[in-house]
PDB file of C-alpha atoms and ligand atoms in Angstrom:
ATOM      1  CA  MET G   1       0.006  -0.225  -0.017  1.00 86.00           C
ATOM      2  CA  LYS G   2       1.367   3.462  -0.960  1.00 91.00           C
ATOM      3  CA  LEU G   3       0.370   6.150   1.474  1.00 95.00           C
ATOM      4  CA  SER G   4      -0.495   9.848   0.672  1.00 94.00           C
ATOM      5  CA  ASP G   5      -1.754  12.754   2.476  1.00 91.00           C
ATOM      6  CA  ASP G   6      -5.365  11.553   1.714  1.00 92.00           C
ATOM      7  CA  THR G   7      -4.947   7.924   2.680  1.00 96.00           C
ATOM      8  CA  TYR G   8      -2.289   8.371   5.715  1.00 96.00           C
ATOM      9  CA  TYR G   9      -4.720   8.329   8.631  1.00 94.00           C
ATOM     10  CA  SER G  10      -7.207   5.802   6.726  1.00 95.00           C
ATOM     11  CA  LYS G  11      -8.332   2.703   8.292  1.00 95.00           C
ATOM     12  CA  GLU G  12      -6.719   0.742   5.592  1.00 96.00           C
ATOM     13  CA  ALA G  13      -3.273   2.276   6.415  1.00 97.00           C
ATOM     14  CA  ASN G  14      -3.897   1.850  10.170  1.00 97.00           C
ATOM     15  CA  LYS G  15      -4.602  -1.984   9.540  1.00 97.00           C
ATOM     16  CA  ALA G  16      -1.533  -2.371   7.183  1.00 98.00           C
ATOM     17  CA  PHE G  17       1.042  -0.196   9.053  1.00 98.00           C
ATOM     18  CA  PHE G  18       2.278   0.417  12.764  1.00 98.00           C
ATOM     19  CA  SER G  19       3.020   3.905  13.694  1.00 98.00           C
ATOM     20  CA  VAL G  20       4.231   5.566  16.796  1.00 98.00           C
ATOM     21  CA  SER G  21       0.890   6.714  17.957  1.00 96.00           C
ATOM     22  CA  GLN G  22      -0.608   2.952  17.169  1.00 98.00           C
ATOM     23  CA  TYR G  23       2.447   1.535  19.030  1.00 98.00           C
ATOM     24  CA  LYS G  24       1.772   3.751  22.019  1.00 97.00           C
ATOM     25  CA  ASP G  25      -2.052   2.606  22.010  1.00 97.00           C
ATOM     26  CA  PHE G  26      -0.786  -0.977  22.243  1.00 98.00           C
ATOM     27  CA  CYS G  27       1.219  -0.255  25.148  1.00 98.00           C
ATOM     28  CA  LYS G  28      -1.604   1.890  27.089  1.00 97.00           C
ATOM     29  CA  CYS G  29      -4.231  -0.667  26.300  1.00 98.00           C
ATOM     30  CA  GLU G  30      -4.598  -3.523  23.680  1.00 98.00           C
ATOM     31  CA  ALA G  31      -8.116  -3.635  23.346  1.00 98.00           C
ATOM     32  CA  MET G  32      -8.274   0.179  22.956  1.00 98.00           C
ATOM     33  CA  ALA G  33      -5.688  -0.334  20.296  1.00 98.00           C
ATOM     34  CA  MET G  34      -7.434  -2.700  18.463  1.00 98.00           C
ATOM     35  CA  ALA G  35     -10.925  -1.189  18.736  1.00 98.00           C
ATOM     36  CA  LYS G  36      -9.052   2.051  16.966  1.00 97.00           C
ATOM     37  CA  ILE G  37      -8.138  -0.088  14.370  1.00 97.00           C
ATOM     38  CA  ARG G  38     -11.353  -1.768  13.657  1.00 96.00           C
ATOM     39  CA  GLY G  39     -12.816   1.810  13.853  1.00 95.00           C
ATOM     40  CA  ASP G  40     -14.944   1.004  16.785  1.00 95.00           C
ATOM     41  CA  PHE G  41     -13.376   3.696  18.932  1.00 96.00           C
ATOM     42  CA  GLU G  42     -12.036   7.103  18.587  1.00 92.00           C
ATOM     43  CA  GLN G  43     -10.421   9.579  20.938  1.00 86.00           C
ATOM     44  CA  LYS G  44     -12.253  12.749  21.741  1.00 84.00           C
ATOM     45  CA  GLN G  45     -10.159  15.659  20.793  1.00 80.00           C
ATOM     46  CA  THR G  46     -10.295  17.823  23.925  1.00 83.00           C
ATOM     47  CA  LYS G  47     -10.025  21.867  23.690  1.00 79.00           C
ATOM     48  CA  ALA G  48      -6.315  21.715  25.006  1.00 80.00           C
ATOM     49  CA  MET G  49      -5.194  19.254  22.012  1.00 86.00           C
ATOM     50  CA  LEU G  50      -6.869  21.909  19.815  1.00 87.00           C
ATOM     51  CA  ILE G  51      -4.408  24.644  20.413  1.00 91.00           C
ATOM     52  CA  GLY G  52      -1.640  22.214  19.164  1.00 91.00           C
ATOM     53  CA  THR G  53      -3.709  20.869  16.158  1.00 89.00           C
ATOM     54  CA  LEU G  54      -4.031  24.447  15.008  1.00 90.00           C
ATOM     55  CA  VAL G  55      -0.361  25.194  15.342  1.00 93.00           C
ATOM     56  CA  ASP G  56       0.478  22.219  13.313  1.00 92.00           C
ATOM     57  CA  TRP G  57      -1.989  23.166  10.762  1.00 90.00           C
ATOM     58  CA  TRP G  58      -0.180  26.530  10.368  1.00 92.00           C
ATOM     59  CA  PHE G  59       3.249  25.016   9.889  1.00 92.00           C
ATOM     60  CA  GLU G  60       1.919  22.826   7.496  1.00 89.00           C
ATOM     61  CA  GLY G  61       0.314  25.736   5.689  1.00 87.00           C
ATOM     62  CA  THR G  62      -3.242  24.480   5.652  1.00 85.00           C
ATOM     63  CA  LEU G  63      -4.778  26.725   8.479  1.00 84.00           C
ATOM     64  CA  ASP G  64      -6.389  29.346   6.415  1.00 81.00           C
ATOM     65  CA  LYS G  65      -7.961  26.697   4.142  1.00 81.00           C
ATOM     66  CA  LEU G  66      -9.333  24.777   6.818  1.00 80.00           C
ATOM     67  CA  ARG G  67     -10.627  28.071   8.476  1.00 79.00           C
ATOM     68  CA  GLY G  68     -12.610  28.703   5.436  1.00 80.00           C
ATOM     69  CA  GLU G  69     -13.813  24.988   5.400  1.00 80.00           C
ATOM     70  CA  SER G  70     -14.673  24.512   8.991  1.00 77.00           C
ATOM     71  CA  PRO G  71     -15.740  27.596  10.399  1.00 76.00           C
ATOM     72  CA  ASN G  72     -17.302  25.842  13.717  1.00 76.00           C
ATOM     73  CA  ILE G  73     -13.667  24.720  14.762  1.00 74.00           C
ATOM     74  CA  PHE G  74     -12.297  28.400  14.801  1.00 79.00           C
ATOM     75  CA  TYR G  75     -15.465  30.405  15.911  1.00 81.00           C
ATOM     76  CA  CYS G  76     -17.999  30.093  18.551  1.00 81.00           C
ATOM     77  CA  ARG G  77     -21.826  30.335  17.788  1.00 81.00           C
ATOM     78  CA  ASN G  78     -21.812  34.345  18.516  1.00 82.00           C
ATOM     79  CA  GLY G  79     -19.239  34.397  15.792  1.00 79.00           C
ATOM     80  CA  ALA G  80     -16.412  35.376  18.210  1.00 81.00           C
ATOM     81  CA  LEU G  81     -12.744  33.679  17.449  1.00 80.00           C
ATOM     82  CA  ARG G  82     -12.488  30.595  20.217  1.00 83.00           C
ATOM     83  CA  ALA G  83     -10.059  31.035  22.950  1.00 86.00           C
ATOM     84  CA  GLU G  84      -7.843  27.975  21.744  1.00 86.00           C
ATOM     85  CA  PHE G  85      -7.373  29.739  18.224  1.00 87.00           C
ATOM     86  CA  ARG G  86      -6.325  32.866  19.927  1.00 90.00           C
ATOM     87  CA  LYS G  87      -4.057  31.112  22.002  1.00 92.00           C
ATOM     88  CA  ALA G  88      -2.659  29.313  18.953  1.00 93.00           C
ATOM     89  CA  ASP G  89      -2.487  32.481  17.151  1.00 92.00           C
ATOM     90  CA  GLU G  90      -0.301  33.962  20.172  1.00 95.00           C
ATOM     91  CA  ILE G  91       2.120  31.010  20.191  1.00 97.00           C
ATOM     92  CA  ILE G  92       2.668  31.089  16.101  1.00 96.00           C
ATOM     93  CA  LYS G  93       3.229  34.820  16.418  1.00 96.00           C
ATOM     94  CA  ARG G  94       5.863  34.181  19.295  1.00 97.00           C
ATOM     95  CA  VAL G  95       7.910  31.466  17.440  1.00 97.00           C
ATOM     96  CA  GLN G  96       7.758  33.334  14.064  1.00 96.00           C
ATOM     97  CA  ARG G  97       9.790  36.041  15.869  1.00 97.00           C
ATOM     98  CA  ASP G  98      12.747  33.365  16.482  1.00 98.00           C
ATOM     99  CA  GLY G  99      14.912  32.548  13.704  1.00 97.00           C
ATOM    100  CA  ARG G 100      16.490  29.429  15.189  1.00 97.00           C
ATOM    101  CA  PHE G 101      13.057  27.735  15.919  1.00 97.00           C
ATOM    102  CA  MET G 102      11.521  28.843  12.226  1.00 97.00           C
ATOM    103  CA  GLN G 103      15.117  27.232  11.028  1.00 96.00           C
ATOM    104  CA  TYR G 104      14.698  23.899  12.545  1.00 97.00           C
ATOM    105  CA  MET G 105      10.671  24.143  11.501  1.00 96.00           C
ATOM    106  CA  GLY G 106      12.004  24.937   8.043  1.00 95.00           C
ATOM    107  CA  GLY G 107      12.412  21.794   6.274  1.00 96.00           C
ATOM    108  CA  GLU G 108       9.943  19.719   4.198  1.00 96.00           C
ATOM    109  CA  LYS G 109       6.640  19.462   5.838  1.00 95.00           C
ATOM    110  CA  GLN G 110       4.700  16.356   6.560  1.00 94.00           C
ATOM    111  CA  LYS G 111       6.951  14.091   4.710  1.00 96.00           C
ATOM    112  CA  ILE G 112       5.701  10.567   4.698  1.00 97.00           C
ATOM    113  CA  LEU G 113       7.863   7.267   4.947  1.00 98.00           C
ATOM    114  CA  THR G 114       7.039   3.688   5.105  1.00 98.00           C
ATOM    115  CA  PHE G 115       9.467   0.771   5.898  1.00 98.00           C
ATOM    116  CA  GLU G 116       9.801  -2.424   7.638  1.00 98.00           C
ATOM    117  CA  MET G 117      10.979  -2.577  11.317  1.00 98.00           C
ATOM    118  CA  PHE G 118      11.001  -5.623  13.945  1.00 98.00           C
ATOM    119  CA  GLY G 119       9.048  -7.775  11.477  1.00 97.00           C
ATOM    120  CA  ALA G 120       6.402  -5.297  10.665  1.00 98.00           C
ATOM    121  CA  PRO G 121       5.520  -2.727   8.320  1.00 98.00           C
ATOM    122  CA  TRP G 122       5.514   1.037   9.811  1.00 98.00           C
ATOM    123  CA  LYS G 123       4.513   4.385   8.565  1.00 98.00           C
ATOM    124  CA  MET G 124       5.661   7.827   9.769  1.00 98.00           C
ATOM    125  CA  LYS G 125       5.007  11.395   8.986  1.00 97.00           C
ATOM    126  CA  MET G 126       7.697  14.079   9.954  1.00 97.00           C
ATOM    127  CA  ASP G 127       6.605  17.461  10.849  1.00 96.00           C
ATOM    128  CA  SER G 128      10.006  18.920   9.436  1.00 97.00           C
ATOM    129  CA  PHE G 129      12.787  16.952   7.391  1.00 97.00           C
ATOM    130  CA  VAL G 130      15.846  18.406   6.331  1.00 96.00           C
ATOM    131  CA  GLU G 131      17.833  15.908   4.175  1.00 95.00           C
ATOM    132  CA  ASP G 132      21.261  14.887   5.513  1.00 96.00           C
ATOM    133  CA  ILE G 133      20.875  17.478   8.300  1.00 96.00           C
ATOM    134  CA  CYS G 134      17.957  16.557  10.631  1.00 97.00           C
ATOM    135  CA  ILE G 135      14.467  15.623  11.626  1.00 98.00           C
ATOM    136  CA  THR G 136      12.210  17.929  13.721  1.00 98.00           C
ATOM    137  CA  ASP G 137       8.902  17.324  15.429  1.00 97.00           C
ATOM    138  CA  LEU G 138       6.733  20.179  16.523  1.00 97.00           C
ATOM    139  CA  LYS G 139       5.257  19.916  20.352  1.00 96.00           C
ATOM    140  CA  VAL G 140       3.038  22.251  21.593  1.00 96.00           C
ATOM    141  CA  VAL G 141       2.602  21.176  25.248  1.00 95.00           C
ATOM    142  CA  GLN G 142       1.780  22.574  28.733  1.00 93.00           C
ATOM    143  CA  ASN G 143       4.912  22.686  29.847  1.00 94.00           C
ATOM    144  CA  PHE G 144       8.405  21.704  29.283  1.00 95.00           C
ATOM    145  CA  LYS G 145       8.186  18.846  32.046  1.00 92.00           C
ATOM    146  CA  SER G 146       5.548  17.289  30.065  1.00 89.00           C
ATOM    147  CA  LEU G 147       7.707  16.650  27.198  1.00 91.00           C
ATOM    148  CA  ALA G 148       9.299  13.409  29.035  1.00 87.00           C
ATOM    149  CA  PHE G 149       5.520  12.327  30.074  1.00 87.00           C
ATOM    150  CA  TRP G 150       4.545  11.702  26.534  1.00 89.00           C
ATOM    151  CA  ARG G 151       7.612   9.628  25.806  1.00 92.00           C
ATOM    152  CA  TYR G 152       8.755  11.379  22.579  1.00 96.00           C
ATOM    153  CA  ASP G 153      12.223   9.521  22.822  1.00 96.00           C
ATOM    154  CA  ILE G 154      10.042   6.608  21.058  1.00 97.00           C
ATOM    155  CA  GLN G 155       8.795   8.820  18.369  1.00 98.00           C
ATOM    156  CA  GLY G 156      12.398  10.017  17.847  1.00 98.00           C
ATOM    157  CA  ALA G 157      13.903   6.438  17.934  1.00 98.00           C
ATOM    158  CA  VAL G 158      11.028   5.351  15.209  1.00 98.00           C
ATOM    159  CA  TYR G 159      11.654   8.297  13.095  1.00 98.00           C
ATOM    160  CA  VAL G 160      15.431   8.046  13.157  1.00 98.00           C
ATOM    161  CA  GLU G 161      15.446   4.217  12.312  1.00 98.00           C
ATOM    162  CA  GLY G 162      12.661   5.012   9.809  1.00 98.00           C
ATOM    163  CA  ALA G 163      14.786   7.488   7.740  1.00 98.00           C
ATOM    164  CA  ASP G 164      17.715   5.297   7.858  1.00 98.00           C
ATOM    165  CA  ALA G 165      15.880   2.114   6.593  1.00 98.00           C
ATOM    166  CA  CYS G 166      14.697   4.338   3.493  1.00 98.00           C
ATOM    167  CA  GLY G 167      18.240   5.341   2.661  1.00 98.00           C
ATOM    168  CA  TYR G 168      18.560   8.896   4.428  1.00 98.00           C
ATOM    169  CA  GLY G 169      21.117   7.950   6.835  1.00 97.00           C
ATOM    170  CA  TYR G 170      21.203   8.334  11.005  1.00 96.00           C
ATOM    171  CA  LEU G 171      19.735  11.745  11.388  1.00 97.00           C
ATOM    172  CA  PRO G 172      19.737  13.762  14.666  1.00 98.00           C
ATOM    173  CA  PHE G 173      16.439  14.266  15.952  1.00 98.00           C
ATOM    174  CA  TYR G 174      14.984  17.536  17.619  1.00 98.00           C
ATOM    175  CA  LEU G 175      11.654  18.474  19.331  1.00 97.00           C
ATOM    176  CA  ALA G 176      10.822  22.256  18.697  1.00 97.00           C
ATOM    177  CA  ALA G 177       8.788  22.740  21.768  1.00 97.00           C
ATOM    178  CA  VAL G 178       6.480  25.540  22.749  1.00 97.00           C
ATOM    179  CA  THR G 179       4.430  25.704  25.897  1.00 96.00           C
ATOM    180  CA  LYS G 180       0.597  26.923  26.119  1.00 95.00           C
ATOM    181  CA  GLU G 181       1.830  28.679  29.343  1.00 95.00           C
ATOM    182  CA  ALA G 182       0.265  32.284  29.746  1.00 95.00           C
ATOM    183  CA  VAL G 183       3.800  33.529  28.241  1.00 96.00           C
ATOM    184  CA  PRO G 184       4.607  30.768  25.723  1.00 96.00           C
ATOM    185  CA  ASN G 185       8.041  29.187  26.303  1.00 97.00           C
ATOM    186  CA  PHE G 186      10.032  27.682  23.483  1.00 98.00           C
ATOM    187  CA  ASP G 187      13.056  25.960  22.768  1.00 98.00           C
ATOM    188  CA  ILE G 188      14.712  23.228  20.577  1.00 98.00           C
ATOM    189  CA  PHE G 189      15.496  19.866  22.504  1.00 97.00           C
ATOM    190  CA  GLN G 190      17.790  17.088  21.096  1.00 97.00           C
ATOM    191  CA  VAL G 191      16.917  13.948  22.013  1.00 97.00           C
ATOM    192  CA  ASP G 192      20.375  12.130  22.110  1.00 97.00           C
ATOM    193  CA  ARG G 193      21.777   8.764  20.561  1.00 96.00           C
ATOM    194  CA  PRO G 194      21.683   6.566  24.104  1.00 97.00           C
ATOM    195  CA  THR G 195      18.081   7.817  24.675  1.00 97.00           C
ATOM    196  CA  LEU G 196      17.053   6.747  21.295  1.00 97.00           C
ATOM    197  CA  ASP G 197      18.812   3.748  21.713  1.00 98.00           C
ATOM    198  CA  THR G 198      17.105   2.800  24.847  1.00 98.00           C
ATOM    199  CA  ALA G 199      13.712   3.664  23.357  1.00 98.00           C
ATOM    200  CA  LEU G 200      14.347   1.836  20.473  1.00 98.00           C
ATOM    201  CA  ARG G 201      15.291  -1.384  22.266  1.00 98.00           C
ATOM    202  CA  GLU G 202      12.269  -1.092  24.439  1.00 98.00           C
ATOM    203  CA  VAL G 203       9.946  -0.963  20.880  1.00 98.00           C
ATOM    204  CA  GLU G 204      12.002  -4.101  19.638  1.00 98.00           C
ATOM    205  CA  GLY G 205      11.175  -5.963  22.959  1.00 98.00           C
ATOM    206  CA  ASN G 206       7.309  -5.215  22.424  1.00 98.00           C
ATOM    207  CA  MET G 207       6.834  -6.006  19.119  1.00 98.00           C
ATOM    208  CA  PRO G 208       6.537  -9.516  18.999  1.00 98.00           C
ATOM    209  CA  ARG G 209       3.424  -9.390  21.101  1.00 98.00           C
ATOM    210  CA  PHE G 210       1.941  -6.443  19.623  1.00 98.00           C
ATOM    211  CA  ILE G 211       2.152  -8.053  16.060  1.00 98.00           C
ATOM    212  CA  ALA G 212       0.657 -11.172  17.309  1.00 98.00           C
ATOM    213  CA  VAL G 213      -2.263  -9.178  18.879  1.00 98.00           C
ATOM    214  CA  LYS G 214      -2.920  -7.126  15.866  1.00 98.00           C
ATOM    215  CA  ALA G 215      -2.934 -10.295  13.551  1.00 98.00           C
ATOM    216  CA  GLY G 216      -5.437 -12.006  15.919  1.00 98.00           C
ATOM    217  CA  LEU G 217      -3.202 -14.647  17.096  1.00 98.00           C
ATOM    218  CA  GLU G 218      -3.375 -13.356  20.827  1.00 98.00           C
ATOM    219  CA  GLU G 219      -6.223 -11.975  22.755  1.00 98.00           C
ATOM    220  CA  PRO G 220      -5.802  -8.298  23.484  1.00 98.00           C
ATOM    221  CA  ARG G 221      -5.391  -7.375  26.965  1.00 98.00           C
ATOM    222  CA  TYR G 222      -8.069  -4.886  28.349  1.00 97.00           C
ATOM    223  CA  CYS G 223      -6.344  -2.228  30.921  1.00 97.00           C
ATOM    224  CA  GLY G 224      -9.708  -1.667  32.610  1.00 95.00           C
ATOM    225  CA  VAL G 225      -9.196   1.820  33.089  1.00 95.00           C
ATOM    226  CA  CYS G 226      -8.971   3.766  29.691  1.00 96.00           C
ATOM    227  CA  ASP G 227     -11.964   5.551  28.059  1.00 95.00           C
ATOM    228  CA  TYR G 228     -12.447   2.324  25.609  1.00 97.00           C
ATOM    229  CA  CYS G 229     -12.548  -0.137  28.663  1.00 97.00           C
ATOM    230  CA  LYS G 230     -15.094   2.075  30.446  1.00 96.00           C
ATOM    231  CA  SER G 231     -17.189   2.347  27.546  1.00 96.00           C
ATOM    232  CA  VAL G 232     -17.522  -1.693  27.315  1.00 96.00           C
ATOM    233  CA  LYS G 233     -17.332  -2.680  30.956  1.00 95.00           C
ATOM    234  CA  LYS G 234     -19.750  -4.085  32.959  1.00 95.00           C
ATOM    235  CA  ALA G 235     -20.541  -2.915  36.566  1.00 96.00           C
ATOM    236  CA  ARG G 236     -18.869  -4.950  39.658  1.00 93.00           C
ATOM    237  CA  ILE G 237     -19.773  -5.086  43.146  1.00 97.00           C
ATOM    238  CA  ARG G 238     -16.909  -3.366  44.944  1.00 94.00           C
ATOM    239  CA  ASN G 239     -15.873  -2.544  48.592  1.00 95.00           C
ATOM    240  CA  TYR G 240     -16.228   1.372  49.267  1.00 96.00           C
ATOM    241  CA  SER G 241     -13.155   1.260  51.474  1.00 94.00           C
ATOM    242  CA  GLU G 242     -10.893   0.766  48.356  1.00 91.00           C
ATOM    243  CA  LEU G 243     -11.598   4.414  47.581  1.00 93.00           C
ATOM    244  CA  LEU G 244     -10.420   5.494  50.904  1.00 93.00           C
ATOM    245  CA  GLU G 245      -6.957   3.651  50.548  1.00 84.00           C
ATOM    246  CA  GLY G 246      -3.977   5.936  48.922  1.00 69.00           C
TER     247      GLY G 246
HETATM  248 ZN1   ZN Q   1      -8.007  -0.259  28.398  1.00 72.86          ZN
END
């Protein structure tokens, strides 16, 4: 299957390929990951996530087009611009004034690669790719501390390995991070080689199980606490005291 901008996020593509987000879904909850692949479950977009999406769209160069096509994303019913958009606009204006940030985000946008890794086909889409120089991914986060929480070392490990598998060589991986704080903070973080290597070994270790579950050879495990598990659970009789512990 050859992927384009139109088919990259399609059901067929998610069935055929692993991606970093699908891999992370499997780590969180195998049942939820499988439900997403079947098309039975979709993660709801929160208002906080919308700010990041808007900034992504601006860097892709599609923000104005989408603003015309889907005005309800951008405007409240009374016609005022949504608060999330005003925040996104503030973030865009701020990083635009920074030469280094714009330089790292100035590569080829949304470049798609597909490759084989650890016995499975993978797909990836890079925010900014500069041939022979580096791969950069844009992150709009609550604060810098949350960068580590989201495990972007896994994304870096897969992207660097994928670009190498496609003949681009082993490139450095950067996160162009900007925060949603009252006054946005921003910097370029390099994820170093030892960190990428450790993350890649972790992916390698988990893949045999995830490949078997995705192929239907093993039953998916239910985490019991995610939104998907809650949506399909049955009520249990529980002891009230467990709520008082910890
Ligand atoms: Zn779950």
